[in-house]
Tab-separated table of C-alpha atoms in Angstrom:
chain	number	residue	atom	x	y	z
A	1	UNK	CA	89.234	95.970	94.326
A	2	UNK	CA	91.734	98.701	95.566
A	3	UNK	CA	92.639	101.048	92.487
A	4	UNK	CA	95.804	103.481	91.870
A	5	UNK	CA	93.939	106.391	90.397
A	6	UNK	CA	96.038	108.792	87.850
A	7	UNK	CA	94.795	112.324	87.187
A	8	UNK	CA	94.755	113.788	84.729
A	9	UNK	CA	93.983	111.362	82.003
A	10	UNK	CA	95.030	113.401	79.092
A	11	UNK	CA	97.804	116.295	79.574
A	12	UNK	CA	98.720	118.733	76.597
A	13	UNK	CA	101.149	120.976	77.402
A	14	UNK	CA	103.509	122.857	75.445
A	15	UNK	CA	107.188	122.610	74.964
A	16	UNK	CA	109.186	123.723	77.875
A	17	UNK	CA	106.627	124.204	80.217
A	18	UNK	CA	106.551	122.330	83.518
A	19	UNK	CA	104.032	118.888	84.303
A	20	UNK	CA	102.916	117.717	87.204
A	21	UNK	CA	101.392	113.923	86.788
A	22	UNK	CA	99.369	113.153	90.045
A	23	UNK	CA	98.866	109.622	91.369
A	24	UNK	CA	96.896	108.176	94.573
A	25	UNK	CA	98.714	104.553	95.130
A	26	UNK	CA	96.733	101.863	97.052
A	27	UNK	CA	96.407	103.182	100.592
A	28	UNK	CA	98.399	100.438	102.693
A	29	UNK	CA	101.314	100.366	100.174
A	30	UNK	CA	104.294	101.239	100.574
A	31	UNK	CA	105.993	101.151	97.039
A	32	UNK	CA	105.577	103.431	94.186
A	33	UNK	CA	106.545	103.680	90.826
A	34	UNK	CA	106.386	105.766	87.500
A	35	UNK	CA	107.076	104.172	84.272
A	36	UNK	CA	106.190	105.220	80.733
A	37	UNK	CA	105.684	104.067	77.504
A	38	UNK	CA	106.317	105.810	74.329
A	39	UNK	CA	103.306	104.721	71.696
A	40	UNK	CA	104.331	101.664	70.454
A	41	UNK	CA	107.353	101.004	72.217
A	42	UNK	CA	107.837	99.006	75.715
A	43	UNK	CA	106.713	99.978	78.935
A	44	UNK	CA	110.335	101.430	80.642
A	45	UNK	CA	111.222	101.951	84.010
A	46	UNK	CA	111.830	105.472	85.472
A	47	UNK	CA	111.794	105.490	89.111
A	48	UNK	CA	110.969	103.750	92.352
A	49	UNK	CA	110.160	105.411	95.524
A	50	UNK	CA	109.762	103.843	99.257
A	51	UNK	CA	109.926	105.566	102.649
A	52	UNK	CA	110.311	109.095	101.116
A	53	UNK	CA	112.895	108.636	98.958
A	54	UNK	CA	113.854	107.476	95.337
A	55	UNK	CA	115.175	103.709	95.639
A	56	UNK	CA	115.957	102.884	92.752
A	57	UNK	CA	115.727	104.906	88.669
A	58	UNK	CA	116.713	104.769	85.158
A	59	UNK	CA	118.543	106.292	83.043
A	60	UNK	CA	115.498	108.544	81.770
A	61	UNK	CA	115.069	109.802	84.925
A	62	UNK	CA	117.690	112.758	84.518
A	63	UNK	CA	117.626	116.022	86.135
A	64	UNK	CA	114.672	116.755	84.325
A	65	UNK	CA	112.372	114.455	86.819
A	66	UNK	CA	111.623	114.505	89.891
A	67	UNK	CA	109.255	112.374	92.156
A	68	UNK	CA	107.461	113.431	95.346
A	69	UNK	CA	104.950	112.196	98.167
A	70	UNK	CA	103.639	115.850	99.604
A	71	UNK	CA	100.741	114.185	102.000
A	72	UNK	CA	100.140	110.775	102.912
A	73	UNK	CA	97.912	110.067	99.840
A	74	UNK	CA	99.373	111.433	96.639
A	75	UNK	CA	102.417	110.474	94.474
A	76	UNK	CA	103.687	112.986	91.974
A	77	UNK	CA	105.979	113.076	89.065
A	78	UNK	CA	107.028	116.070	88.032
A	79	UNK	CA	108.669	117.072	84.499
A	80	UNK	CA	110.200	120.394	84.141
A	81	UNK	CA	110.803	122.149	80.880
A	82	UNK	CA	109.305	119.512	78.804
A	83	UNK	CA	110.679	118.085	75.652
A	84	UNK	CA	108.614	116.871	72.415
A	85	UNK	CA	110.118	113.179	73.218
A	86	UNK	CA	108.425	112.970	76.631
A	87	UNK	CA	105.425	112.536	74.915
A	88	UNK	CA	103.801	109.428	76.649
A	89	UNK	CA	101.590	107.497	78.675
A	90	UNK	CA	102.997	107.548	82.053
A	91	UNK	CA	101.919	105.070	84.418
A	92	UNK	CA	101.497	105.101	88.171
A	93	UNK	CA	102.226	101.759	90.367
A	94	UNK	CA	102.475	100.313	93.993
A	95	UNK	CA	103.356	97.288	95.540
A	96	UNK	CA	103.174	96.141	99.019
A	97	UNK	CA	105.491	94.892	101.366
A	98	UNK	CA	105.409	91.490	101.406
A	99	UNK	CA	108.288	90.376	98.814
A	100	UNK	CA	107.363	89.731	95.451
A	101	UNK	CA	104.222	91.309	95.373
A	102	UNK	CA	102.758	92.079	92.282
A	103	UNK	CA	102.191	95.596	91.356
A	104	UNK	CA	98.793	97.297	90.579
A	105	UNK	CA	99.192	100.299	87.872
A	106	UNK	CA	97.322	102.546	87.201
A	107	UNK	CA	95.765	103.159	84.033
A	108	UNK	CA	97.791	106.138	83.398
A	109	UNK	CA	98.207	109.355	82.448
A	110	UNK	CA	98.729	110.529	78.352
A	111	UNK	CA	101.084	113.395	77.837
A	112	UNK	CA	101.183	114.973	75.035
A	113	UNK	CA	103.842	117.810	74.778
A	114	UNK	CA	103.400	120.394	71.415
B	1	UNK	CA	117.717	90.340	85.381
B	2	UNK	CA	117.384	87.551	83.753
B	3	UNK	CA	116.098	87.660	80.005
B	4	UNK	CA	112.511	86.290	78.774
B	5	UNK	CA	111.431	85.129	74.758
B	6	UNK	CA	108.057	85.385	73.991
B	7	UNK	CA	106.205	84.710	70.913
B	8	UNK	CA	105.534	88.046	69.119
B	9	UNK	CA	102.199	87.050	68.406
B	10	UNK	CA	99.358	84.402	68.792
B	11	UNK	CA	95.876	84.077	67.961
B	12	UNK	CA	92.745	82.011	69.507
B	13	UNK	CA	89.314	81.094	69.124
B	14	UNK	CA	87.113	82.634	71.344
B	15	UNK	CA	85.795	80.234	74.255
B	16	UNK	CA	89.077	77.960	73.313
B	17	UNK	CA	91.895	77.431	75.566
B	18	UNK	CA	95.224	79.457	75.272
B	19	UNK	CA	98.860	78.403	76.220
B	20	UNK	CA	101.234	81.289	75.838
B	21	UNK	CA	104.790	80.042	76.121
B	22	UNK	CA	107.320	81.976	77.632
B	23	UNK	CA	111.529	80.367	77.634
B	24	UNK	CA	113.277	81.870	80.297
B	25	UNK	CA	116.642	79.640	80.509
B	26	UNK	CA	118.934	81.717	82.287
B	27	UNK	CA	116.729	82.452	85.389
B	28	UNK	CA	118.379	82.029	88.555
B	29	UNK	CA	117.300	80.259	91.848
B	30	UNK	CA	115.304	83.523	93.382
B	31	UNK	CA	113.849	84.988	90.159
B	32	UNK	CA	109.845	84.710	90.348
B	33	UNK	CA	108.043	84.501	87.237
B	34	UNK	CA	105.292	87.072	86.491
B	35	UNK	CA	103.086	87.458	84.374
B	36	UNK	CA	101.667	90.792	83.231
B	37	UNK	CA	98.519	91.774	80.491
B	38	UNK	CA	98.004	95.249	78.648
B	39	UNK	CA	94.416	95.568	77.245
B	40	UNK	CA	94.709	98.480	74.791
B	41	UNK	CA	94.948	102.069	75.811
B	42	UNK	CA	95.799	100.709	79.145
B	43	UNK	CA	98.080	100.041	82.324
B	44	UNK	CA	99.443	96.574	83.164
B	45	UNK	CA	97.306	94.386	84.648
B	46	UNK	CA	98.780	91.483	86.875
B	47	UNK	CA	97.610	88.181	85.894
B	48	UNK	CA	99.889	85.515	88.277
B	49	UNK	CA	103.090	84.853	89.511
B	50	UNK	CA	105.094	81.710	90.544
B	51	UNK	CA	108.015	80.510	91.672
B	52	UNK	CA	108.391	76.518	91.504
B	53	UNK	CA	104.945	74.902	91.797
B	54	UNK	CA	102.031	75.629	89.375
B	55	UNK	CA	99.764	78.416	90.208
B	56	UNK	CA	95.969	78.725	89.505
B	57	UNK	CA	93.699	82.199	90.572
B	58	UNK	CA	90.615	83.567	89.218
B	59	UNK	CA	92.550	85.138	85.703
B	60	UNK	CA	94.604	82.078	84.960
B	61	UNK	CA	96.971	79.128	85.389
B	62	UNK	CA	100.826	79.480	85.059
B	63	UNK	CA	102.503	75.962	84.911
B	64	UNK	CA	106.524	76.267	85.835
B	65	UNK	CA	108.840	73.483	84.182
B	66	UNK	CA	110.473	71.419	86.439
B	67	UNK	CA	113.399	73.037	85.467
B	68	UNK	CA	112.120	76.449	85.449
B	69	UNK	CA	113.414	77.171	82.270
B	70	UNK	CA	110.392	77.956	80.632
B	71	UNK	CA	106.287	78.604	81.664
B	72	UNK	CA	103.092	78.421	80.241
B	73	UNK	CA	100.259	80.827	81.034
B	74	UNK	CA	97.189	78.960	80.476
B	75	UNK	CA	93.835	80.868	80.107
B	76	UNK	CA	91.301	78.478	80.160
B	77	UNK	CA	88.334	79.667	77.932
B	78	UNK	CA	89.695	82.724	76.060
B	79	UNK	CA	86.786	85.620	75.524
B	80	UNK	CA	87.012	88.478	73.626
B	81	UNK	CA	87.918	91.034	76.596
B	82	UNK	CA	91.231	88.774	76.469
B	83	UNK	CA	92.901	90.117	73.386
B	84	UNK	CA	96.155	91.974	75.196
B	85	UNK	CA	99.538	92.022	74.985
B	86	UNK	CA	100.965	89.537	77.732
B	87	UNK	CA	104.390	90.070	79.358
B	88	UNK	CA	106.111	87.083	80.887
B	89	UNK	CA	108.977	88.805	83.364
B	90	UNK	CA	111.645	87.828	85.333
B	91	UNK	CA	112.015	89.410	89.178
B	92	UNK	CA	114.529	88.913	92.064
B	93	UNK	CA	112.545	87.443	94.818
B	94	UNK	CA	115.557	88.796	96.994
B	95	UNK	CA	115.213	92.290	96.622
B	96	UNK	CA	111.902	93.926	98.115
B	97	UNK	CA	110.301	96.421	95.510
B	98	UNK	CA	112.823	96.334	92.585
B	99	UNK	CA	110.972	97.195	89.127
B	100	UNK	CA	109.991	94.700	86.212
B	101	UNK	CA	111.457	94.679	82.741
B	102	UNK	CA	109.084	94.467	80.267
B	103	UNK	CA	109.713	93.021	77.246
B	104	UNK	CA	107.840	93.234	74.037
B	105	UNK	CA	105.421	90.296	74.917
B	106	UNK	CA	103.031	88.237	73.353
B	107	UNK	CA	99.880	89.978	71.217
B	108	UNK	CA	96.829	87.745	71.978
B	109	UNK	CA	94.323	87.559	69.290
B	110	UNK	CA	90.965	86.346	70.021
B	111	UNK	CA	88.972	85.417	67.125
B	112	UNK	CA	85.456	85.596	67.514
């Protein structure tokens, strides 16, 4: 069964550093998403991406964050100047073109900011 | 997006059926009902979705009330691997690629 692959599985970074979280969505999917989950809290939407541009973003997704699809396969989330409160699981997801197709989520990257 | 209400937690004995309820009294005509689950330390996983009719797949069944104000996810024989948080989510079918709003879900404990 096709999978969404995320790397690394765990990233530790110092406060103030930049991190890039990487995702390889399912190859024929067209919609891409980032969600995050702070330990013990809800899964929160960050951003959706379609046709090489952001289609929707939440209040969490401020200027500190950016997304990019640098080639035909990767989808990245960059967090500039990380803060302690950015520590969370970050999930990438993708979905197909059919309206109301379900998402496929990756297994996540655990980001720890120290 | 319309809200859903689920019990915080439920328990089931292994190999018995589990009925996970969800109320969505403010559902609109274009809202699809989606169920996802999240196993410990993993990303959410698609389970099933439907609009009006009951749905079955290899993982579960979805029973939708006639007025669509509630639905029930049915796991026919719970296994220990089904222990997870189950999320009932409404998503507007008139919009492609829009986000899912995850609530707190129902934490299912399966007792051996």
